[in-house]
Every structure is written in structure tokens, then in C-alpha cells.
Short mmCIF file of C-alpha atoms in Angstrom, two decimals:
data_model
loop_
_atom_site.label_atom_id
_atom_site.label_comp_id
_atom_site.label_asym_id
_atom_site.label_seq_id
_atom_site.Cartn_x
_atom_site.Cartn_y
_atom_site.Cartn_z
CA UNK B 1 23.06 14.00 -23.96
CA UNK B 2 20.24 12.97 -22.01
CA UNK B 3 17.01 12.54 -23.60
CA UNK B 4 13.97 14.35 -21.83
CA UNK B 5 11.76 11.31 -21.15
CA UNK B 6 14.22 10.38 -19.13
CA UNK B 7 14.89 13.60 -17.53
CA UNK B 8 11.14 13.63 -16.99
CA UNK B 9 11.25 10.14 -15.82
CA UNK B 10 14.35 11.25 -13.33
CA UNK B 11 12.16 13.78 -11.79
CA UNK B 12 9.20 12.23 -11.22
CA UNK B 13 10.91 9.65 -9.41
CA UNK B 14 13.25 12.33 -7.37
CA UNK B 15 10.05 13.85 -6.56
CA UNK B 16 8.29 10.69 -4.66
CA UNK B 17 9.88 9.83 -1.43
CA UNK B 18 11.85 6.36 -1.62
CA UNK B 19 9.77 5.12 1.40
CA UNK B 20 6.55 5.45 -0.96
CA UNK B 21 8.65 3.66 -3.79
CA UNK B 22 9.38 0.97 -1.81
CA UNK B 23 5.96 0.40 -0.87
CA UNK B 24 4.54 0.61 -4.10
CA UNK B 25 7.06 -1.89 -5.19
CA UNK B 26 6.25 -4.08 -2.67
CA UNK B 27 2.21 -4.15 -2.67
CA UNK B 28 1.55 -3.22 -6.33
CA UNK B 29 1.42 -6.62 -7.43
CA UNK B 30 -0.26 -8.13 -4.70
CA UNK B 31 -3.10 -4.94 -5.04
CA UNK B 32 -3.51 -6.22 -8.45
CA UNK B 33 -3.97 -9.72 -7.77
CA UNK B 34 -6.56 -8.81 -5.38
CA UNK B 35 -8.83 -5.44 -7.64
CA UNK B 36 -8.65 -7.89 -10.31
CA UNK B 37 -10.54 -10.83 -8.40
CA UNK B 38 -13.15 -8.44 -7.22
CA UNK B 39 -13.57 -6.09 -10.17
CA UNK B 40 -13.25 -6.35 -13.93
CA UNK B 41 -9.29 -6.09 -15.01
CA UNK B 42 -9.28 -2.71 -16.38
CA UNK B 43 -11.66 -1.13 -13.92
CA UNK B 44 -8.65 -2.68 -10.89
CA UNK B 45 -5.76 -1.42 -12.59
CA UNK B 46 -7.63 1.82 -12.31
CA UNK B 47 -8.57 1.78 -8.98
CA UNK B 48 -5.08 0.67 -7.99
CA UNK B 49 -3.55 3.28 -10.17
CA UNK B 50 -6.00 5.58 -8.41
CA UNK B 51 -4.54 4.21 -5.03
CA UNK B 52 -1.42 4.39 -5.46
CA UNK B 53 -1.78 8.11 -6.29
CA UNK B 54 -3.64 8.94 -3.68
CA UNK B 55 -1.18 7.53 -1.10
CA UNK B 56 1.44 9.10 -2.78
CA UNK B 57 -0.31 12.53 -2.31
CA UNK B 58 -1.02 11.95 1.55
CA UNK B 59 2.15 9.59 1.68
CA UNK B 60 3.79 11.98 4.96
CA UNK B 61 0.30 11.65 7.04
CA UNK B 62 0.05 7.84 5.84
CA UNK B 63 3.50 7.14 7.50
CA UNK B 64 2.35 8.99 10.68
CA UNK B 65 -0.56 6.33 11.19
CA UNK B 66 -0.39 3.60 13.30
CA UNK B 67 0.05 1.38 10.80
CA UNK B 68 0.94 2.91 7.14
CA UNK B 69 0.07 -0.87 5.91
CA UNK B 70 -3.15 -0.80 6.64
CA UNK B 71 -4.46 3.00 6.16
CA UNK B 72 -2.91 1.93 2.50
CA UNK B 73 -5.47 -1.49 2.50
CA UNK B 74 -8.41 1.00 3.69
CA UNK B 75 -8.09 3.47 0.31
CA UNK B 76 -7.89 0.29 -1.88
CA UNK B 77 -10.58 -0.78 -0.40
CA UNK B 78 -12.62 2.05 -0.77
CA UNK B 79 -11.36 2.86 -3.90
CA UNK B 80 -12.64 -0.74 -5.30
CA UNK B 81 -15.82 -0.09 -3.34
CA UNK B 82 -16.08 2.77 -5.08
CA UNK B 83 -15.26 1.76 -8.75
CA UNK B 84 -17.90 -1.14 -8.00
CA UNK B 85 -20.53 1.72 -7.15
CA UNK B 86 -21.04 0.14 -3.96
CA UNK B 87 -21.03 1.86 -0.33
CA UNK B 88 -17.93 2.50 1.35
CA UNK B 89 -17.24 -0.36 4.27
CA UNK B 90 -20.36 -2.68 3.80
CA UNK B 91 -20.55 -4.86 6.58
CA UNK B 92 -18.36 -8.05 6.94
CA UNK B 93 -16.37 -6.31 4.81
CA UNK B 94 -13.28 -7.67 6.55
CA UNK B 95 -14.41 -11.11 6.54
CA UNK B 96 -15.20 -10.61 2.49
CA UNK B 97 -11.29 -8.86 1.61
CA UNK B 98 -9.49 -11.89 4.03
CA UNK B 99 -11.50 -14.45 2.55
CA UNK B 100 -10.76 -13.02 -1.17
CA UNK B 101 -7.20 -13.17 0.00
CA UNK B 102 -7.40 -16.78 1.23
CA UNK B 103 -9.17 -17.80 -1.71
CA UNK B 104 -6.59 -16.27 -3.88
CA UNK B 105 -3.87 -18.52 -1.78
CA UNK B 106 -2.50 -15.74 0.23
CA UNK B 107 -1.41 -17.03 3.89
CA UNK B 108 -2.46 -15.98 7.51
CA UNK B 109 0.69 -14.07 7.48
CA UNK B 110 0.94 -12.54 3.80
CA UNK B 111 -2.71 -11.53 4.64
CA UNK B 112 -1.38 -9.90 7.75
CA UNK B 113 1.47 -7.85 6.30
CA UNK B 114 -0.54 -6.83 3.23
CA UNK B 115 -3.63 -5.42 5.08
CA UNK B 116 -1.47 -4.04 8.14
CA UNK B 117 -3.90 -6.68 10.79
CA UNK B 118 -2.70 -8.21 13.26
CA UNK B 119 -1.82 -11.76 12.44
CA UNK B 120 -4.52 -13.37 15.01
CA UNK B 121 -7.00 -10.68 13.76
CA UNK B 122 -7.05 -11.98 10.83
CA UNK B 123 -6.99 -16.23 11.69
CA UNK B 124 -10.01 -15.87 13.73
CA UNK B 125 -11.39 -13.21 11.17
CA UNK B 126 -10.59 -16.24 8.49
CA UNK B 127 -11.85 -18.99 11.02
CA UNK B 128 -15.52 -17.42 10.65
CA UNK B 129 -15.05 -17.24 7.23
CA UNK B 130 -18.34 -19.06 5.86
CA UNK B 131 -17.39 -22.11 3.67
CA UNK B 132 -18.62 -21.19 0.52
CA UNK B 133 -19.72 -17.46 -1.02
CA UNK B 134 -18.94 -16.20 -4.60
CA UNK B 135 -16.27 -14.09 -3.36
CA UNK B 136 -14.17 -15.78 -1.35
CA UNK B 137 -14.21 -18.50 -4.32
CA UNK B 138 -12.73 -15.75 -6.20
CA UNK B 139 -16.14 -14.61 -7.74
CA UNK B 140 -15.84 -10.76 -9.71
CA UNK B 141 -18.17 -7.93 -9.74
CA UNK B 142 -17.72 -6.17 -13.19
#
């Protein structure tokens, strides 16, 4: 007899498309690593949590965009932005999130695939990365 957690467990998981599991598998880690070295631990597994769920709820219109990658960085980031009770995409923002990544030892290309850029975008976005700020030396808000 099956138990029902994992009937419960067997439909929550036959309700989300594979294509969103695989992508959650794929970038939940990595989202982690990243909410956690701008905001405090708890407050980023919320916000990626909250992410997550929101993707999941949009996930058909999020495949439809030009790049499903990086319409997934944008609600992270304004999810974080948001947890941090700061305005939606400050300026340099895209310097500040590829510089976090850098500092966190995330390559040119790992960057790339994660945030859905264009590898040169985000070299010469990194290039003009200034040498030293609290964030891209993996400084937190909490």
C-alpha cells in the first residue's frame, strides 16, 4: 500500500512540467550560492523558494521568452531586490550580480549560462567591473 505522503509527493511532482524540474535541478544550487552572498541565509532560501514558485506558476510564458535562462535570473533578481527592501533594477545592477558571480568563482561561461547573457556580454560587463566594492568581494546585505 502506498502511503499518502508519497501519493502527495507523486502528484505534486506529476503536476510540474519535467522541463521546470529540470531547471530547478539545475540552477537551484547555484541560486543559492548566489541569495546567500547578497542576503542573510534564511531571508535567500526564501527568496529562492519564492522564485522558484513563481517560475513554476508562469513556467509556459517563461519558456516562450527569448531566453527562459535569463527571464528566470530577472525574478531572482528582483525577488532578492525585493527581500533586501531595495528598488527593483538599481543601476549597474548587472555589473553588481556578474561581479557577485565572479567573486563567488563562477566563470565567464557559468556566468553566461546561469543568467541567460551572452557570453561576451558578460566579459566586457566583467572587464568594467571596478576592482574592489563590498559586493563583488562577496559582501551581504542582511
Amino acid at each position: 500500500m502506498i502511503s499518502a505522503s508519497i501519493m502527495t509527493i507523486n502528484r505534486r511532482h506529476a503536476a510540474m512540467p519535467l522541463s521546470f524540474e529540470a531547471f530547478r535541478t539545475l540552477h537551484h544550487a547555484d541560486y543559492l550560492t548566489y541569495a546567500r552572498a547578497r542576503l542573510h541565509p534564511r531571508r535567500a532560501d526564501e527568496a529562492v523558494e519564492q522564485t522558484f514558485t513563481t517560475l513554476r506558476g508562469a513556467w509556459p510564458t517563461v519558456l516562450r521568452s527569448p531566453s527562459p535562462a535569463h527571464t528566470a535570473w530577472i525574478v531572482l533578481n528582483d525577488r532578492l531586490h525585493a527581500s533586501n527592501g531595495a528598488p527593483c533594477c538599481p543601476a549597474g545592477a548587472l555589473r553588481e550580480e556578474l561581479g557577485t558571480l565572479a567573486a563567488l568563482g563562477y566563470s565567464p561561461e557559468h556566468s553566461a549560462t546561469l543568467t541567460g547573457l551572452p557570453l561576451g556580454r558578460v566579459r566586457s560587463t566583467i572587464r568594467r567591473q571596478p576592482a574592489h566594492s563590498a559586493r563583488a568581494a562577496g559582501g551581504r546585505n542582511t
